[in-house]
Amino acid sequence: MPTETPNRHFRAGQLSAALWVLRRLATPGTKAPEESAFRGKKVPAHLLAEDLRAVMKNLSYARRHGGDRWAAAAEVFRDLPDLLPSNVPGNTMEPGEENAFIAGREKQIAVYEEKFGALLG
């Protein structure tokens, strides 16, 4: 079982999950990437870049939905600073780092699924 040590890669995985959940709340029907998308010479900074650039767009879309979807998106947005590693890894991940990234991602998705299950289902 992968370690859940909150190192930079674990934190980057948690941030990746939060950004995906924000996108999912903004655009229902968005499919989660497969685990394989995070393996094989991936760089966390590159994996996060597109979703980080899209934060305001996703917030705007979620705001248009209003109600519970907007409330959930606002809560996820408020989580982003705490999930941001002090230094997002910019090098290719080794297998152990990949495992930490994926473990962080899975843990954070589980947190949001527990809070917002029906909105993410």
Short mmCIF file of N, CA, C and O in Angstrom, two decimals:
data_model
loop_
_atom_site.label_atom_id
_atom_site.label_comp_id
_atom_site.label_asym_id
_atom_site.label_seq_id
_atom_site.Cartn_x
_atom_site.Cartn_y
_atom_site.Cartn_z
N MET A 1 0.86 -1.18 0.00
CA MET A 1 0.00 0.00 0.00
C MET A 1 0.89 1.23 0.00
O MET A 1 1.84 1.34 0.75
N PRO A 2 0.54 2.22 -0.85
CA PRO A 2 1.37 3.42 -0.92
C PRO A 2 1.32 4.19 0.40
O PRO A 2 0.33 4.19 1.10
N THR A 3 2.39 4.85 0.67
CA THR A 3 2.47 5.65 1.88
C THR A 3 1.58 6.88 1.76
O THR A 3 1.34 7.37 0.67
N GLU A 4 1.08 7.34 2.88
CA GLU A 4 0.28 8.56 2.87
C GLU A 4 1.02 9.67 3.59
O GLU A 4 0.43 10.52 4.24
N THR A 5 2.33 9.65 3.51
CA THR A 5 3.14 10.71 4.08
C THR A 5 2.87 11.99 3.30
O THR A 5 2.99 12.00 2.08
N PRO A 6 2.49 13.06 3.98
CA PRO A 6 2.16 14.28 3.25
C PRO A 6 3.40 15.01 2.73
O PRO A 6 3.69 16.12 3.13
N ASN A 7 4.14 14.36 1.84
CA ASN A 7 5.28 15.02 1.21
C ASN A 7 4.79 15.85 0.03
O ASN A 7 3.59 15.95 -0.22
N ARG A 8 5.71 16.44 -0.70
CA ARG A 8 5.34 17.32 -1.82
C ARG A 8 4.51 16.58 -2.87
O ARG A 8 3.59 17.16 -3.44
N HIS A 9 4.83 15.35 -3.14
CA HIS A 9 4.11 14.59 -4.17
C HIS A 9 2.71 14.22 -3.69
O HIS A 9 1.75 14.29 -4.45
N PHE A 10 2.60 13.85 -2.42
CA PHE A 10 1.29 13.56 -1.84
C PHE A 10 0.42 14.80 -1.89
O PHE A 10 -0.73 14.76 -2.31
N ARG A 11 0.98 15.94 -1.48
CA ARG A 11 0.25 17.22 -1.50
C ARG A 11 -0.15 17.60 -2.93
O ARG A 11 -1.25 18.09 -3.16
N ALA A 12 0.75 17.39 -3.87
CA ALA A 12 0.43 17.69 -5.27
C ALA A 12 -0.72 16.82 -5.74
O ALA A 12 -1.59 17.28 -6.49
N GLY A 13 -0.76 15.57 -5.30
CA GLY A 13 -1.87 14.68 -5.63
C GLY A 13 -3.18 15.17 -5.03
O GLY A 13 -4.23 15.13 -5.67
N GLN A 14 -3.11 15.65 -3.78
CA GLN A 14 -4.31 16.20 -3.15
C GLN A 14 -4.80 17.43 -3.91
O GLN A 14 -6.00 17.61 -4.12
N LEU A 15 -3.88 18.29 -4.30
CA LEU A 15 -4.24 19.47 -5.07
C LEU A 15 -4.86 19.06 -6.41
O LEU A 15 -5.86 19.64 -6.84
N SER A 16 -4.28 18.08 -7.06
CA SER A 16 -4.82 17.57 -8.32
C SER A 16 -6.27 17.12 -8.14
O SER A 16 -7.14 17.42 -8.96
N ALA A 17 -6.54 16.41 -7.05
CA ALA A 17 -7.90 15.95 -6.77
C ALA A 17 -8.85 17.12 -6.57
O ALA A 17 -9.96 17.14 -7.12
N ALA A 18 -8.43 18.11 -5.79
CA ALA A 18 -9.29 19.27 -5.53
C ALA A 18 -9.59 20.01 -6.83
O ALA A 18 -10.74 20.43 -7.07
N LEU A 19 -8.60 20.16 -7.68
CA LEU A 19 -8.81 20.85 -8.96
C LEU A 19 -9.75 20.06 -9.85
O LEU A 19 -10.59 20.63 -10.54
N TRP A 20 -9.63 18.72 -9.83
CA TRP A 20 -10.55 17.90 -10.62
C TRP A 20 -11.97 18.01 -10.08
O TRP A 20 -12.92 18.15 -10.84
N VAL A 21 -12.12 17.98 -8.75
CA VAL A 21 -13.46 18.10 -8.15
C VAL A 21 -14.06 19.45 -8.50
O VAL A 21 -15.25 19.54 -8.84
N LEU A 22 -13.27 20.49 -8.46
CA LEU A 22 -13.76 21.81 -8.85
C LEU A 22 -14.25 21.79 -10.30
O LEU A 22 -15.33 22.30 -10.62
N ARG A 23 -13.48 21.17 -11.18
CA ARG A 23 -13.89 21.05 -12.59
C ARG A 23 -15.17 20.23 -12.70
O ARG A 23 -16.07 20.56 -13.46
N ARG A 24 -15.27 19.15 -11.94
CA ARG A 24 -16.45 18.27 -11.98
C ARG A 24 -17.69 19.01 -11.50
O ARG A 24 -18.77 18.85 -12.04
N LEU A 25 -17.54 19.83 -10.47
CA LEU A 25 -18.67 20.61 -9.98
C LEU A 25 -19.10 21.66 -11.00
O LEU A 25 -20.28 21.97 -11.12
N ALA A 26 -18.15 22.19 -11.74
CA ALA A 26 -18.43 23.22 -12.75
C ALA A 26 -19.03 22.61 -14.01
O ALA A 26 -19.90 23.22 -14.63
N THR A 27 -18.56 21.45 -14.39
CA THR A 27 -19.01 20.80 -15.63
C THR A 27 -19.38 19.35 -15.34
O THR A 27 -18.56 18.45 -15.50
N PRO A 28 -20.62 19.14 -14.87
CA PRO A 28 -21.06 17.78 -14.56
C PRO A 28 -20.83 16.85 -15.76
O PRO A 28 -20.97 17.25 -16.90
N GLY A 29 -20.46 15.63 -15.45
CA GLY A 29 -20.20 14.66 -16.50
C GLY A 29 -18.72 14.51 -16.82
O GLY A 29 -18.33 13.61 -17.55
N THR A 30 -17.89 15.38 -16.26
CA THR A 30 -16.45 15.29 -16.46
C THR A 30 -15.97 13.98 -15.88
O THR A 30 -16.26 13.66 -14.73
N LYS A 31 -15.24 13.22 -16.66
CA LYS A 31 -14.72 11.93 -16.20
C LYS A 31 -13.38 12.12 -15.50
O LYS A 31 -12.55 12.91 -15.92
N ALA A 32 -13.20 11.35 -14.43
CA ALA A 32 -11.92 11.38 -13.71
C ALA A 32 -10.86 10.67 -14.54
O ALA A 32 -11.14 9.66 -15.18
N PRO A 33 -9.65 11.19 -14.55
CA PRO A 33 -8.58 10.51 -15.27
C PRO A 33 -8.26 9.17 -14.62
O PRO A 33 -8.39 9.01 -13.41
N GLU A 34 -7.85 8.22 -15.43
CA GLU A 34 -7.41 6.92 -14.94
C GLU A 34 -6.09 7.08 -14.22
O GLU A 34 -5.31 8.00 -14.51
N GLU A 35 -5.79 6.15 -13.32
CA GLU A 35 -4.52 6.19 -12.59
C GLU A 35 -3.33 6.21 -13.54
O GLU A 35 -2.31 6.85 -13.27
N SER A 36 -3.46 5.55 -14.69
CA SER A 36 -2.35 5.50 -15.65
C SER A 36 -1.96 6.90 -16.15
O SER A 36 -0.84 7.09 -16.61
N ALA A 37 -2.87 7.87 -16.05
CA ALA A 37 -2.57 9.23 -16.49
C ALA A 37 -1.49 9.87 -15.61
O ALA A 37 -0.91 10.89 -16.01
N PHE A 38 -1.23 9.29 -14.45
CA PHE A 38 -0.26 9.86 -13.52
C PHE A 38 1.01 9.02 -13.42
O PHE A 38 1.84 9.25 -12.56
N ARG A 39 1.15 8.05 -14.29
CA ARG A 39 2.32 7.17 -14.26
C ARG A 39 3.09 7.30 -15.56
O ARG A 39 2.55 7.70 -16.59
N GLY A 40 4.38 6.99 -15.48
CA GLY A 40 5.19 6.96 -16.69
C GLY A 40 5.78 8.31 -17.06
O GLY A 40 5.32 8.95 -18.00
N LYS A 41 6.75 8.73 -16.31
CA LYS A 41 7.51 9.95 -16.65
C LYS A 41 6.65 11.21 -16.62
O LYS A 41 6.74 12.07 -17.49
N LYS A 42 5.81 11.33 -15.62
CA LYS A 42 4.97 12.52 -15.48
C LYS A 42 5.61 13.52 -14.51
O LYS A 42 6.32 13.14 -13.59
N VAL A 43 5.31 14.78 -14.71
CA VAL A 43 5.83 15.87 -13.88
C VAL A 43 4.63 16.53 -13.20
O VAL A 43 3.73 17.03 -13.88
N PRO A 44 4.57 16.53 -11.86
CA PRO A 44 3.42 17.11 -11.17
C PRO A 44 3.08 18.52 -11.62
O PRO A 44 1.91 18.85 -11.82
N ALA A 45 4.07 19.38 -11.81
CA ALA A 45 3.80 20.75 -12.23
C ALA A 45 3.06 20.77 -13.57
O ALA A 45 2.16 21.60 -13.78
N HIS A 46 3.39 19.87 -14.45
CA HIS A 46 2.71 19.79 -15.75
C HIS A 46 1.31 19.22 -15.59
O HIS A 46 0.38 19.67 -16.28
N LEU A 47 1.15 18.23 -14.70
CA LEU A 47 -0.16 17.62 -14.48
C LEU A 47 -1.16 18.63 -13.90
O LEU A 47 -2.35 18.54 -14.16
N LEU A 48 -0.66 19.58 -13.13
CA LEU A 48 -1.52 20.56 -12.45
C LEU A 48 -1.77 21.82 -13.28
O LEU A 48 -2.75 22.53 -13.03
N ALA A 49 -0.92 22.09 -14.23
CA ALA A 49 -0.92 23.38 -14.92
C ALA A 49 -2.27 23.75 -15.54
O ALA A 49 -2.77 24.86 -15.32
N GLU A 50 -2.86 22.87 -16.31
CA GLU A 50 -4.11 23.21 -17.01
C GLU A 50 -5.24 23.49 -16.02
O GLU A 50 -5.98 24.48 -16.17
N ASP A 51 -5.38 22.64 -15.01
CA ASP A 51 -6.45 22.85 -14.04
C ASP A 51 -6.22 24.09 -13.18
O ASP A 51 -7.17 24.76 -12.78
N LEU A 52 -4.96 24.41 -12.88
CA LEU A 52 -4.69 25.64 -12.15
C LEU A 52 -5.08 26.86 -12.98
O LEU A 52 -5.65 27.82 -12.45
N ARG A 53 -4.80 26.82 -14.27
CA ARG A 53 -5.17 27.95 -15.15
C ARG A 53 -6.69 28.08 -15.26
O ARG A 53 -7.21 29.18 -15.52
N ALA A 54 -7.43 26.98 -15.07
CA ALA A 54 -8.88 26.97 -15.28
C ALA A 54 -9.68 27.23 -14.00
O ALA A 54 -10.91 27.19 -14.05
N VAL A 55 -9.03 27.53 -12.89
CA VAL A 55 -9.75 27.69 -11.63
C VAL A 55 -10.85 28.74 -11.74
O VAL A 55 -12.00 28.49 -11.36
N MET A 56 -10.54 29.91 -12.24
CA MET A 56 -11.55 30.98 -12.30
C MET A 56 -12.69 30.63 -13.25
O MET A 56 -13.86 30.90 -12.95
N LYS A 57 -12.37 30.01 -14.36
CA LYS A 57 -13.41 29.58 -15.30
C LYS A 57 -14.33 28.56 -14.62
O LYS A 57 -15.56 28.67 -14.71
N ASN A 58 -13.75 27.60 -13.91
CA ASN A 58 -14.55 26.59 -13.25
C ASN A 58 -15.39 27.17 -12.12
O ASN A 58 -16.54 26.78 -11.93
N LEU A 59 -14.84 28.13 -11.39
CA LEU A 59 -15.64 28.81 -10.36
C LEU A 59 -16.82 29.55 -10.99
O LEU A 59 -17.93 29.52 -10.47
N SER A 60 -16.57 30.20 -12.09
CA SER A 60 -17.63 30.93 -12.78
C SER A 60 -18.74 29.99 -13.25
O SER A 60 -19.93 30.28 -13.07
N TYR A 61 -18.36 28.86 -13.82
CA TYR A 61 -19.36 27.88 -14.27
C TYR A 61 -20.14 27.33 -13.08
O TYR A 61 -21.36 27.17 -13.16
N ALA A 62 -19.45 27.02 -11.99
CA ALA A 62 -20.14 26.49 -10.81
C ALA A 62 -21.09 27.54 -10.24
O ALA A 62 -22.19 27.21 -9.78
N ARG A 63 -20.69 28.80 -10.29
CA ARG A 63 -21.54 29.88 -9.80
C ARG A 63 -22.84 29.95 -10.59
O ARG A 63 -23.91 30.18 -10.04
N ARG A 64 -22.73 29.72 -11.89
CA ARG A 64 -23.95 29.73 -12.74
C ARG A 64 -24.90 28.60 -12.36
O ARG A 64 -26.11 28.77 -12.46
N HIS A 65 -24.35 27.47 -11.91
CA HIS A 65 -25.20 26.36 -11.46
C HIS A 65 -25.92 26.72 -10.17
O HIS A 65 -27.05 26.30 -9.95
N GLY A 66 -25.25 27.48 -9.32
CA GLY A 66 -25.83 27.92 -8.06
C GLY A 66 -26.06 26.77 -7.08
O GLY A 66 -25.58 25.66 -7.27
N GLY A 67 -26.80 27.06 -6.03
CA GLY A 67 -27.21 26.06 -5.05
C GLY A 67 -26.07 25.28 -4.43
O GLY A 67 -25.00 25.82 -4.14
N ASP A 68 -26.32 23.98 -4.24
CA ASP A 68 -25.35 23.11 -3.60
C ASP A 68 -24.06 22.99 -4.41
O ASP A 68 -22.98 22.87 -3.85
N ARG A 69 -24.20 23.01 -5.72
CA ARG A 69 -23.01 22.88 -6.57
C ARG A 69 -22.09 24.09 -6.36
O ARG A 69 -20.88 23.94 -6.24
N TRP A 70 -22.65 25.28 -6.28
CA TRP A 70 -21.85 26.47 -6.03
C TRP A 70 -21.25 26.44 -4.63
O TRP A 70 -20.07 26.75 -4.44
N ALA A 71 -22.03 26.04 -3.63
CA ALA A 71 -21.53 25.99 -2.26
C ALA A 71 -20.36 25.00 -2.16
O ALA A 71 -19.35 25.29 -1.50
N ALA A 72 -20.47 23.86 -2.81
CA ALA A 72 -19.40 22.87 -2.79
C ALA A 72 -18.15 23.41 -3.50
O ALA A 72 -17.03 23.25 -3.01
N ALA A 73 -18.34 24.05 -4.64
CA ALA A 73 -17.20 24.60 -5.39
C ALA A 73 -16.49 25.67 -4.57
O ALA A 73 -15.25 25.73 -4.55
N ALA A 74 -17.24 26.51 -3.88
CA ALA A 74 -16.63 27.54 -3.04
C ALA A 74 -15.84 26.90 -1.90
O ALA A 74 -14.74 27.37 -1.57
N GLU A 75 -16.34 25.82 -1.33
CA GLU A 75 -15.61 25.13 -0.27
C GLU A 75 -14.32 24.52 -0.80
O GLU A 75 -13.26 24.63 -0.17
N VAL A 76 -14.38 23.90 -1.96
CA VAL A 76 -13.17 23.32 -2.56
C VAL A 76 -12.16 24.44 -2.86
O VAL A 76 -10.96 24.29 -2.59
N PHE A 77 -12.64 25.55 -3.40
CA PHE A 77 -11.75 26.68 -3.69
C PHE A 77 -11.02 27.14 -2.43
O PHE A 77 -9.83 27.42 -2.47
N ARG A 78 -11.74 27.21 -1.31
CA ARG A 78 -11.11 27.64 -0.06
C ARG A 78 -10.07 26.63 0.43
O ARG A 78 -9.16 27.00 1.18
N ASP A 79 -10.17 25.37 0.01
CA ASP A 79 -9.18 24.35 0.39
C ASP A 79 -7.87 24.46 -0.40
O ASP A 79 -6.83 23.97 0.06
N LEU A 80 -7.91 25.07 -1.57
CA LEU A 80 -6.74 25.06 -2.46
C LEU A 80 -5.45 25.57 -1.80
O LEU A 80 -4.41 24.91 -1.94
N PRO A 81 -5.45 26.68 -1.08
CA PRO A 81 -4.17 27.14 -0.50
C PRO A 81 -3.55 26.13 0.47
O PRO A 81 -2.34 25.98 0.51
N ASP A 82 -4.39 25.43 1.24
CA ASP A 82 -3.85 24.45 2.18
C ASP A 82 -3.31 23.21 1.48
O ASP A 82 -2.48 22.50 2.05
N LEU A 83 -3.77 22.94 0.28
CA LEU A 83 -3.33 21.75 -0.45
C LEU A 83 -2.12 22.02 -1.34
O LEU A 83 -1.46 21.09 -1.79
N LEU A 84 -1.84 23.28 -1.57
CA LEU A 84 -0.72 23.63 -2.44
C LEU A 84 0.60 23.34 -1.75
O LEU A 84 0.87 23.86 -0.67
N PRO A 85 1.43 22.47 -2.35
CA PRO A 85 2.74 22.21 -1.74
C PRO A 85 3.58 23.49 -1.75
O PRO A 85 3.39 24.36 -2.61
N SER A 86 4.51 23.59 -0.83
CA SER A 86 5.36 24.77 -0.78
C SER A 86 6.20 24.90 -2.05
O SER A 86 6.59 25.99 -2.43
N ASN A 87 6.45 23.78 -2.69
CA ASN A 87 7.20 23.76 -3.94
C ASN A 87 6.64 22.62 -4.78
O ASN A 87 6.92 21.46 -4.50
N VAL A 88 5.84 22.94 -5.78
CA VAL A 88 5.26 21.90 -6.63
C VAL A 88 6.40 21.20 -7.37
O VAL A 88 7.22 21.85 -8.01
N PRO A 89 6.46 19.86 -7.25
CA PRO A 89 7.54 19.13 -7.91
C PRO A 89 7.56 19.39 -9.41
O PRO A 89 6.54 19.26 -10.09
N GLY A 90 8.72 19.74 -9.91
CA GLY A 90 8.88 20.06 -11.33
C GLY A 90 9.72 19.06 -12.08
O GLY A 90 10.09 19.31 -13.23
N ASN A 91 10.02 17.93 -11.44
CA ASN A 91 10.82 16.90 -12.10
C ASN A 91 9.97 15.65 -12.33
O ASN A 91 8.96 15.43 -11.65
N THR A 92 10.43 14.82 -13.24
CA THR A 92 9.76 13.55 -13.53
C THR A 92 9.69 12.72 -12.25
O THR A 92 10.68 12.59 -11.53
N MET A 93 8.52 12.14 -11.98
CA MET A 93 8.33 11.36 -10.77
C MET A 93 8.94 9.96 -10.91
O MET A 93 8.80 9.31 -11.94
N GLU A 94 9.57 9.53 -9.84
CA GLU A 94 10.03 8.15 -9.69
C GLU A 94 8.82 7.32 -9.24
O GLU A 94 7.81 7.89 -8.79
N PRO A 95 8.89 5.99 -9.31
CA PRO A 95 7.73 5.16 -8.91
C PRO A 95 7.20 5.47 -7.51
O PRO A 95 5.98 5.55 -7.31
N GLY A 96 8.05 5.67 -6.54
CA GLY A 96 7.59 5.99 -5.19
C GLY A 96 6.88 7.33 -5.13
O GLY A 96 5.91 7.50 -4.39
N GLU A 97 7.37 8.28 -5.91
CA GLU A 97 6.74 9.60 -5.97
C GLU A 97 5.39 9.52 -6.68
O GLU A 97 4.43 10.18 -6.27
N GLU A 98 5.31 8.71 -7.73
CA GLU A 98 4.03 8.47 -8.40
C GLU A 98 3.01 7.90 -7.42
O GLU A 98 1.86 8.32 -7.39
N ASN A 99 3.46 6.91 -6.63
CA ASN A 99 2.57 6.29 -5.65
C ASN A 99 2.09 7.29 -4.62
O ASN A 99 0.91 7.28 -4.24
N ALA A 100 2.97 8.17 -4.17
CA ALA A 100 2.58 9.20 -3.21
C ALA A 100 1.58 10.18 -3.84
O ALA A 100 0.59 10.56 -3.20
N PHE A 101 1.82 10.58 -5.09
CA PHE A 101 0.92 11.49 -5.80
C PHE A 101 -0.47 10.85 -5.91
O PHE A 101 -1.48 11.48 -5.59
N ILE A 102 -0.52 9.61 -6.34
CA ILE A 102 -1.80 8.91 -6.52
C ILE A 102 -2.49 8.70 -5.18
O ILE A 102 -3.71 8.87 -5.07
N ALA A 103 -1.73 8.37 -4.14
CA ALA A 103 -2.31 8.20 -2.80
C ALA A 103 -2.93 9.50 -2.31
O ALA A 103 -4.03 9.51 -1.74
N GLY A 104 -2.23 10.61 -2.51
CA GLY A 104 -2.77 11.91 -2.12
C GLY A 104 -4.03 12.24 -2.89
O GLY A 104 -5.01 12.73 -2.32
N ARG A 105 -4.01 11.94 -4.15
CA ARG A 105 -5.18 12.19 -5.00
C ARG A 105 -6.38 11.36 -4.53
O ARG A 105 -7.48 11.87 -4.37
N GLU A 106 -6.14 10.08 -4.30
CA GLU A 106 -7.22 9.20 -3.87
C GLU A 106 -7.78 9.60 -2.51
O GLU A 106 -8.99 9.58 -2.31
N LYS A 107 -6.89 9.98 -1.60
CA LYS A 107 -7.35 10.40 -0.28
C LYS A 107 -8.23 11.64 -0.37
O LYS A 107 -9.29 11.71 0.25
N GLN A 108 -7.82 12.62 -1.16
CA GLN A 108 -8.58 13.86 -1.25
C GLN A 108 -9.90 13.65 -1.99
O GLN A 108 -10.91 14.23 -1.62
N ILE A 109 -9.90 12.83 -3.01
CA ILE A 109 -11.16 12.54 -3.70
C ILE A 109 -12.13 11.87 -2.74
O ILE A 109 -13.33 12.19 -2.73
N ALA A 110 -11.63 10.95 -1.91
CA ALA A 110 -12.50 10.29 -0.93
C ALA A 110 -13.11 11.31 0.03
O ALA A 110 -14.29 11.20 0.39
N VAL A 111 -12.33 12.31 0.45
CA VAL A 111 -12.84 13.36 1.34
C VAL A 111 -14.00 14.08 0.66
O VAL A 111 -15.06 14.29 1.25
N TYR A 112 -13.80 14.46 -0.60
CA TYR A 112 -14.85 15.21 -1.31
C TYR A 112 -16.04 14.33 -1.67
O TYR A 112 -17.18 14.81 -1.66
N GLU A 113 -15.81 13.08 -1.96
CA GLU A 113 -16.94 12.19 -2.24
C GLU A 113 -17.80 12.02 -1.00
O GLU A 113 -19.02 11.93 -1.11
N GLU A 114 -17.18 11.98 0.17
CA GLU A 114 -17.95 11.87 1.41
C GLU A 114 -18.77 13.14 1.64
O GLU A 114 -19.92 13.08 2.06
N LYS A 115 -18.18 14.30 1.36
CA LYS A 115 -18.88 15.57 1.57
C LYS A 115 -19.94 15.85 0.50
O LYS A 115 -21.01 16.36 0.82
N PHE A 116 -19.59 15.60 -0.75
CA PHE A 116 -20.44 16.04 -1.87
C PHE A 116 -20.89 14.91 -2.77
O PHE A 116 -21.16 15.12 -3.94
N GLY A 117 -20.95 13.70 -2.24
CA GLY A 117 -21.21 12.49 -3.03
C GLY A 117 -22.19 12.64 -4.18
O GLY A 117 -21.87 12.33 -5.32
N ALA A 118 -23.39 13.09 -3.91
CA ALA A 118 -24.42 13.18 -4.95
C ALA A 118 -24.03 14.14 -6.06
O ALA A 118 -24.37 13.92 -7.22
N LEU A 119 -23.30 15.18 -5.74
CA LEU A 119 -22.88 16.16 -6.74
C LEU A 119 -21.78 15.63 -7.65
O LEU A 119 -21.61 16.10 -8.77
N LEU A 120 -21.02 14.65 -7.15
CA LEU A 120 -19.89 14.13 -7.92
C LEU A 120 -20.25 12.83 -8.63
O LEU A 120 -19.51 12.39 -9.51
N GLY A 121 -21.36 12.22 -8.24
CA GLY A 121 -21.75 10.91 -8.78
C GLY A 121 -22.23 10.90 -10.18
O GLY A 121 -22.12 11.65 -11.02
#
